[in-house]
Protein backbone atom coordinates (compact mmCIF):
# COMPACT_ATOMS: atom_id res chain seq x y z
CA UNK A 1 0.00 0.00 0.00
CA UNK A 2 1.29 3.41 -0.96
CA UNK A 3 1.44 5.97 1.81
CA UNK A 4 2.43 9.59 1.31
CA UNK A 5 3.01 12.21 3.99
CA UNK A 6 3.77 15.82 3.10
CA UNK A 7 5.69 18.27 5.23
CA UNK A 8 7.47 21.58 4.93
CA UNK A 9 4.55 23.92 4.43
CA UNK A 10 4.23 27.17 6.28
CA UNK A 11 3.71 30.89 6.00
CA UNK A 12 6.10 33.02 3.96
CA UNK A 13 6.22 36.50 2.50
CA UNK A 14 5.83 37.09 -1.21
CA UNK A 15 9.11 36.38 -2.94
CA UNK A 16 10.11 33.80 -0.38
CA UNK A 17 10.91 30.13 -0.80
CA UNK A 18 9.85 26.82 0.65
CA UNK A 19 10.87 23.25 0.11
CA UNK A 20 8.17 20.68 0.56
CA UNK A 21 8.89 17.04 1.25
CA UNK A 22 6.81 13.94 0.76
CA UNK A 23 7.77 10.84 2.68
CA UNK A 24 6.75 7.87 0.60
CA UNK A 25 6.28 4.22 1.40
CA UNK A 26 5.18 1.47 -0.92
CA UNK A 27 6.38 3.51 -3.89
CA UNK A 28 8.60 2.28 -6.67
CA UNK A 29 9.75 4.85 -9.18
CA UNK A 30 9.89 2.04 -11.72
CA UNK A 31 6.14 1.71 -11.42
CA UNK A 32 4.89 5.07 -10.27
CA UNK A 33 4.64 8.55 -11.59
CA UNK A 34 4.92 11.07 -8.78
CA UNK A 35 3.37 14.49 -8.77
CA UNK A 36 2.70 17.60 -6.78
CA UNK A 37 -0.72 19.22 -6.79
CA UNK A 38 -2.30 22.13 -5.04
CA UNK A 39 -5.75 23.31 -4.16
CA UNK A 40 -6.39 26.90 -3.21
CA UNK A 41 -9.46 28.17 -1.37
CA UNK A 42 -12.52 27.69 -3.55
CA UNK A 43 -10.44 26.31 -6.40
CA UNK A 44 -10.12 22.96 -8.08
CA UNK A 45 -7.11 20.80 -7.47
CA UNK A 46 -4.44 21.44 -10.09
CA UNK A 47 -1.28 19.65 -11.06
CA UNK A 48 1.89 21.71 -10.93
CA UNK A 49 4.74 19.23 -11.34
CA UNK A 50 5.46 15.57 -12.00
CA UNK A 51 8.40 13.24 -12.35
CA UNK A 52 8.43 9.81 -13.97
CA UNK A 53 10.61 6.72 -13.75
CA UNK A 54 13.15 8.24 -16.13
CA UNK A 55 13.39 11.36 -13.96
CA UNK A 56 11.73 13.38 -16.68
CA UNK A 57 9.90 16.33 -15.23
CA UNK A 58 6.87 18.30 -16.28
CA UNK A 59 5.67 21.62 -14.92
CA UNK A 60 2.57 23.67 -15.26
CA UNK A 61 3.16 26.91 -17.13
CA UNK A 62 2.15 28.86 -14.06
CA UNK A 63 5.09 27.56 -12.05
CA UNK A 64 7.83 27.00 -14.62
CA UNK A 65 11.01 28.67 -13.53
CA UNK A 66 9.86 28.87 -9.93
CA UNK A 67 9.34 25.25 -8.93
CA UNK A 68 11.52 22.17 -9.12
CA UNK A 69 10.40 18.61 -8.46
CA UNK A 70 12.93 15.98 -7.49
CA UNK A 71 13.25 12.68 -5.68
CA UNK A 72 15.88 10.85 -3.74
CA UNK A 73 17.57 7.72 -5.04
CA UNK A 74 16.31 5.63 -2.15
CA UNK A 75 12.73 6.12 -3.35
CA UNK A 76 11.67 7.42 0.02
CA UNK A 77 11.21 11.13 -0.47
CA UNK A 78 9.77 13.44 -3.09
CA UNK A 79 10.65 17.14 -2.99
CA UNK A 80 9.18 20.35 -4.29
CA UNK A 81 11.39 23.42 -4.20
CA UNK A 82 9.34 26.58 -4.56
CA UNK A 83 10.86 29.98 -5.13
CA UNK A 84 9.48 33.46 -5.78
CA UNK A 85 6.25 32.56 -4.08
CA UNK A 86 3.27 34.83 -4.57
CA UNK A 87 -0.06 35.13 -2.77
CA UNK A 88 -1.77 33.20 -5.54
CA UNK A 89 0.40 30.23 -4.60
CA UNK A 90 -1.46 29.97 -1.31
CA UNK A 91 -2.96 26.50 -1.24
CA UNK A 92 -2.84 23.09 0.30
CA UNK A 93 -0.10 21.18 -1.48
CA UNK A 94 -0.39 17.46 -2.05
CA UNK A 95 1.97 14.82 -3.30
CA UNK A 96 0.48 11.96 -5.22
CA UNK A 97 1.38 8.73 -6.98
CA UNK A 98 0.00 7.06 -10.06
CA UNK A 99 0.73 3.66 -11.56
CA UNK A 100 1.99 5.33 -14.69
CA UNK A 101 5.80 5.37 -14.65
CA UNK A 102 6.07 6.87 -18.12
CA UNK A 103 3.90 9.88 -17.58
CA UNK A 104 4.97 13.18 -19.03
CA UNK A 105 3.66 16.31 -20.64
CA UNK A 106 1.15 18.91 -19.56
CA UNK A 107 -1.73 16.54 -20.16
CA UNK A 108 -0.55 14.30 -17.34
CA UNK A 109 -0.82 17.07 -14.75
CA UNK A 110 -4.23 15.62 -14.14
CA UNK A 111 -5.45 14.73 -10.64
CA UNK A 112 -7.66 12.01 -12.11
CA UNK A 113 -4.57 10.00 -13.05
CA UNK A 114 -3.38 9.78 -9.48
CA UNK A 115 -4.81 7.31 -7.03
CA UNK A 116 -2.61 7.74 -3.96
CA UNK A 117 -2.57 11.02 -2.08
CA UNK A 118 -0.99 12.53 0.97
CA UNK A 119 -2.92 14.53 3.52
CA UNK A 120 -1.59 17.84 2.25
CA UNK A 121 0.49 20.62 3.73
CA UNK A 122 -0.62 24.23 3.91
CA UNK A 123 1.36 26.94 2.16
CA UNK A 124 0.36 30.52 2.87
CA UNK A 125 2.02 33.41 1.05
CA UNK A 126 1.41 36.90 2.35
CA UNK A 127 1.88 40.16 0.49
PDB file of C-alpha atoms in Angstrom:
ATOM      1  CA  UNK A   1       0.000   0.000   0.000  1.00  0.00           C
ATOM      2  CA  UNK A   2       1.294   3.413  -0.962  1.00  0.00           C
ATOM      3  CA  UNK A   3       1.440   5.966   1.812  1.00  0.00           C
ATOM      4  CA  UNK A   4       2.431   9.586   1.308  1.00  0.00           C
ATOM      5  CA  UNK A   5       3.006  12.211   3.989  1.00  0.00           C
ATOM      6  CA  UNK A   6       3.768  15.822   3.101  1.00  0.00           C
ATOM      7  CA  UNK A   7       5.688  18.267   5.235  1.00  0.00           C
ATOM      8  CA  UNK A   8       7.468  21.584   4.933  1.00  0.00           C
ATOM      9  CA  UNK A   9       4.552  23.922   4.431  1.00  0.00           C
ATOM     10  CA  UNK A  10       4.228  27.166   6.278  1.00  0.00           C
ATOM     11  CA  UNK A  11       3.708  30.890   5.998  1.00  0.00           C
ATOM     12  CA  UNK A  12       6.102  33.023   3.959  1.00  0.00           C
ATOM     13  CA  UNK A  13       6.216  36.497   2.500  1.00  0.00           C
ATOM     14  CA  UNK A  14       5.834  37.093  -1.208  1.00  0.00           C
ATOM     15  CA  UNK A  15       9.114  36.379  -2.936  1.00  0.00           C
ATOM     16  CA  UNK A  16      10.106  33.796  -0.381  1.00  0.00           C
ATOM     17  CA  UNK A  17      10.910  30.132  -0.797  1.00  0.00           C
ATOM     18  CA  UNK A  18       9.852  26.824   0.654  1.00  0.00           C
ATOM     19  CA  UNK A  19      10.873  23.246   0.114  1.00  0.00           C
ATOM     20  CA  UNK A  20       8.174  20.678   0.559  1.00  0.00           C
ATOM     21  CA  UNK A  21       8.889  17.043   1.251  1.00  0.00           C
ATOM     22  CA  UNK A  22       6.808  13.945   0.760  1.00  0.00           C
ATOM     23  CA  UNK A  23       7.771  10.836   2.681  1.00  0.00           C
ATOM     24  CA  UNK A  24       6.752   7.869   0.597  1.00  0.00           C
ATOM     25  CA  UNK A  25       6.284   4.224   1.405  1.00  0.00           C
ATOM     26  CA  UNK A  26       5.180   1.472  -0.919  1.00  0.00           C
ATOM     27  CA  UNK A  27       6.383   3.512  -3.888  1.00  0.00           C
ATOM     28  CA  UNK A  28       8.603   2.279  -6.674  1.00  0.00           C
ATOM     29  CA  UNK A  29       9.753   4.847  -9.183  1.00  0.00           C
ATOM     30  CA  UNK A  30       9.894   2.041 -11.720  1.00  0.00           C
ATOM     31  CA  UNK A  31       6.142   1.707 -11.419  1.00  0.00           C
ATOM     32  CA  UNK A  32       4.892   5.070 -10.271  1.00  0.00           C
ATOM     33  CA  UNK A  33       4.644   8.553 -11.586  1.00  0.00           C
ATOM     34  CA  UNK A  34       4.921  11.074  -8.781  1.00  0.00           C
ATOM     35  CA  UNK A  35       3.373  14.489  -8.773  1.00  0.00           C
ATOM     36  CA  UNK A  36       2.697  17.603  -6.776  1.00  0.00           C
ATOM     37  CA  UNK A  37      -0.717  19.223  -6.792  1.00  0.00           C
ATOM     38  CA  UNK A  38      -2.297  22.134  -5.044  1.00  0.00           C
ATOM     39  CA  UNK A  39      -5.745  23.312  -4.164  1.00  0.00           C
ATOM     40  CA  UNK A  40      -6.389  26.904  -3.211  1.00  0.00           C
ATOM     41  CA  UNK A  41      -9.456  28.173  -1.372  1.00  0.00           C
ATOM     42  CA  UNK A  42     -12.518  27.694  -3.548  1.00  0.00           C
ATOM     43  CA  UNK A  43     -10.438  26.312  -6.402  1.00  0.00           C
ATOM     44  CA  UNK A  44     -10.118  22.962  -8.082  1.00  0.00           C
ATOM     45  CA  UNK A  45      -7.110  20.804  -7.474  1.00  0.00           C
ATOM     46  CA  UNK A  46      -4.443  21.441 -10.089  1.00  0.00           C
ATOM     47  CA  UNK A  47      -1.283  19.652 -11.058  1.00  0.00           C
ATOM     48  CA  UNK A  48       1.888  21.707 -10.927  1.00  0.00           C
ATOM     49  CA  UNK A  49       4.736  19.225 -11.342  1.00  0.00           C
ATOM     50  CA  UNK A  50       5.463  15.575 -12.000  1.00  0.00           C
ATOM     51  CA  UNK A  51       8.397  13.239 -12.354  1.00  0.00           C
ATOM     52  CA  UNK A  52       8.428   9.811 -13.973  1.00  0.00           C
ATOM     53  CA  UNK A  53      10.612   6.718 -13.753  1.00  0.00           C
ATOM     54  CA  UNK A  54      13.151   8.244 -16.127  1.00  0.00           C
ATOM     55  CA  UNK A  55      13.389  11.361 -13.956  1.00  0.00           C
ATOM     56  CA  UNK A  56      11.732  13.378 -16.684  1.00  0.00           C
ATOM     57  CA  UNK A  57       9.896  16.326 -15.227  1.00  0.00           C
ATOM     58  CA  UNK A  58       6.870  18.296 -16.278  1.00  0.00           C
ATOM     59  CA  UNK A  59       5.674  21.621 -14.920  1.00  0.00           C
ATOM     60  CA  UNK A  60       2.571  23.667 -15.262  1.00  0.00           C
ATOM     61  CA  UNK A  61       3.163  26.909 -17.131  1.00  0.00           C
ATOM     62  CA  UNK A  62       2.155  28.861 -14.064  1.00  0.00           C
ATOM     63  CA  UNK A  63       5.093  27.559 -12.051  1.00  0.00           C
ATOM     64  CA  UNK A  64       7.833  26.995 -14.624  1.00  0.00           C
ATOM     65  CA  UNK A  65      11.012  28.673 -13.534  1.00  0.00           C
ATOM     66  CA  UNK A  66       9.864  28.867  -9.928  1.00  0.00           C
ATOM     67  CA  UNK A  67       9.337  25.248  -8.930  1.00  0.00           C
ATOM     68  CA  UNK A  68      11.523  22.166  -9.124  1.00  0.00           C
ATOM     69  CA  UNK A  69      10.398  18.612  -8.462  1.00  0.00           C
ATOM     70  CA  UNK A  70      12.929  15.977  -7.491  1.00  0.00           C
ATOM     71  CA  UNK A  71      13.246  12.679  -5.680  1.00  0.00           C
ATOM     72  CA  UNK A  72      15.878  10.847  -3.740  1.00  0.00           C
ATOM     73  CA  UNK A  73      17.568   7.721  -5.044  1.00  0.00           C
ATOM     74  CA  UNK A  74      16.308   5.633  -2.152  1.00  0.00           C
ATOM     75  CA  UNK A  75      12.730   6.118  -3.354  1.00  0.00           C
ATOM     76  CA  UNK A  76      11.668   7.415   0.016  1.00  0.00           C
ATOM     77  CA  UNK A  77      11.209  11.134  -0.472  1.00  0.00           C
ATOM     78  CA  UNK A  78       9.771  13.444  -3.093  1.00  0.00           C
ATOM     79  CA  UNK A  79      10.650  17.140  -2.990  1.00  0.00           C
ATOM     80  CA  UNK A  80       9.181  20.347  -4.291  1.00  0.00           C
ATOM     81  CA  UNK A  81      11.390  23.423  -4.196  1.00  0.00           C
ATOM     82  CA  UNK A  82       9.339  26.575  -4.558  1.00  0.00           C
ATOM     83  CA  UNK A  83      10.862  29.984  -5.129  1.00  0.00           C
ATOM     84  CA  UNK A  84       9.484  33.458  -5.779  1.00  0.00           C
ATOM     85  CA  UNK A  85       6.248  32.562  -4.079  1.00  0.00           C
ATOM     86  CA  UNK A  86       3.268  34.827  -4.574  1.00  0.00           C
ATOM     87  CA  UNK A  87      -0.063  35.134  -2.766  1.00  0.00           C
ATOM     88  CA  UNK A  88      -1.766  33.195  -5.540  1.00  0.00           C
ATOM     89  CA  UNK A  89       0.405  30.232  -4.598  1.00  0.00           C
ATOM     90  CA  UNK A  90      -1.459  29.968  -1.309  1.00  0.00           C
ATOM     91  CA  UNK A  91      -2.960  26.497  -1.236  1.00  0.00           C
ATOM     92  CA  UNK A  92      -2.835  23.085   0.295  1.00  0.00           C
ATOM     93  CA  UNK A  93      -0.104  21.176  -1.478  1.00  0.00           C
ATOM     94  CA  UNK A  94      -0.389  17.455  -2.052  1.00  0.00           C
ATOM     95  CA  UNK A  95       1.969  14.823  -3.301  1.00  0.00           C
ATOM     96  CA  UNK A  96       0.481  11.960  -5.221  1.00  0.00           C
ATOM     97  CA  UNK A  97       1.381   8.735  -6.978  1.00  0.00           C
ATOM     98  CA  UNK A  98      -0.001   7.061 -10.058  1.00  0.00           C
ATOM     99  CA  UNK A  99       0.731   3.657 -11.561  1.00  0.00           C
ATOM    100  CA  UNK A 100       1.994   5.327 -14.694  1.00  0.00           C
ATOM    101  CA  UNK A 101       5.798   5.374 -14.647  1.00  0.00           C
ATOM    102  CA  UNK A 102       6.073   6.873 -18.117  1.00  0.00           C
ATOM    103  CA  UNK A 103       3.897   9.876 -17.584  1.00  0.00           C
ATOM    104  CA  UNK A 104       4.970  13.178 -19.032  1.00  0.00           C
ATOM    105  CA  UNK A 105       3.655  16.311 -20.637  1.00  0.00           C
ATOM    106  CA  UNK A 106       1.153  18.913 -19.565  1.00  0.00           C
ATOM    107  CA  UNK A 107      -1.734  16.540 -20.162  1.00  0.00           C
ATOM    108  CA  UNK A 108      -0.552  14.299 -17.338  1.00  0.00           C
ATOM    109  CA  UNK A 109      -0.816  17.068 -14.753  1.00  0.00           C
ATOM    110  CA  UNK A 110      -4.232  15.621 -14.136  1.00  0.00           C
ATOM    111  CA  UNK A 111      -5.452  14.734 -10.643  1.00  0.00           C
ATOM    112  CA  UNK A 112      -7.662  12.013 -12.107  1.00  0.00           C
ATOM    113  CA  UNK A 113      -4.575  10.000 -13.053  1.00  0.00           C
ATOM    114  CA  UNK A 114      -3.380   9.785  -9.478  1.00  0.00           C
ATOM    115  CA  UNK A 115      -4.807   7.306  -7.028  1.00  0.00           C
ATOM    116  CA  UNK A 116      -2.613   7.741  -3.961  1.00  0.00           C
ATOM    117  CA  UNK A 117      -2.570  11.016  -2.077  1.00  0.00           C
ATOM    118  CA  UNK A 118      -0.990  12.527   0.975  1.00  0.00           C
ATOM    119  CA  UNK A 119      -2.920  14.531   3.521  1.00  0.00           C
ATOM    120  CA  UNK A 120      -1.591  17.836   2.253  1.00  0.00           C
ATOM    121  CA  UNK A 121       0.495  20.616   3.733  1.00  0.00           C
ATOM    122  CA  UNK A 122      -0.624  24.232   3.906  1.00  0.00           C
ATOM    123  CA  UNK A 123       1.359  26.937   2.163  1.00  0.00           C
ATOM    124  CA  UNK A 124       0.365  30.519   2.868  1.00  0.00           C
ATOM    125  CA  UNK A 125       2.023  33.410   1.054  1.00  0.00           C
ATOM    126  CA  UNK A 126       1.409  36.901   2.354  1.00  0.00           C
ATOM    127  CA  UNK A 127       1.882  40.160   0.491  1.00  0.00           C
TER     128      UNK A 127
END
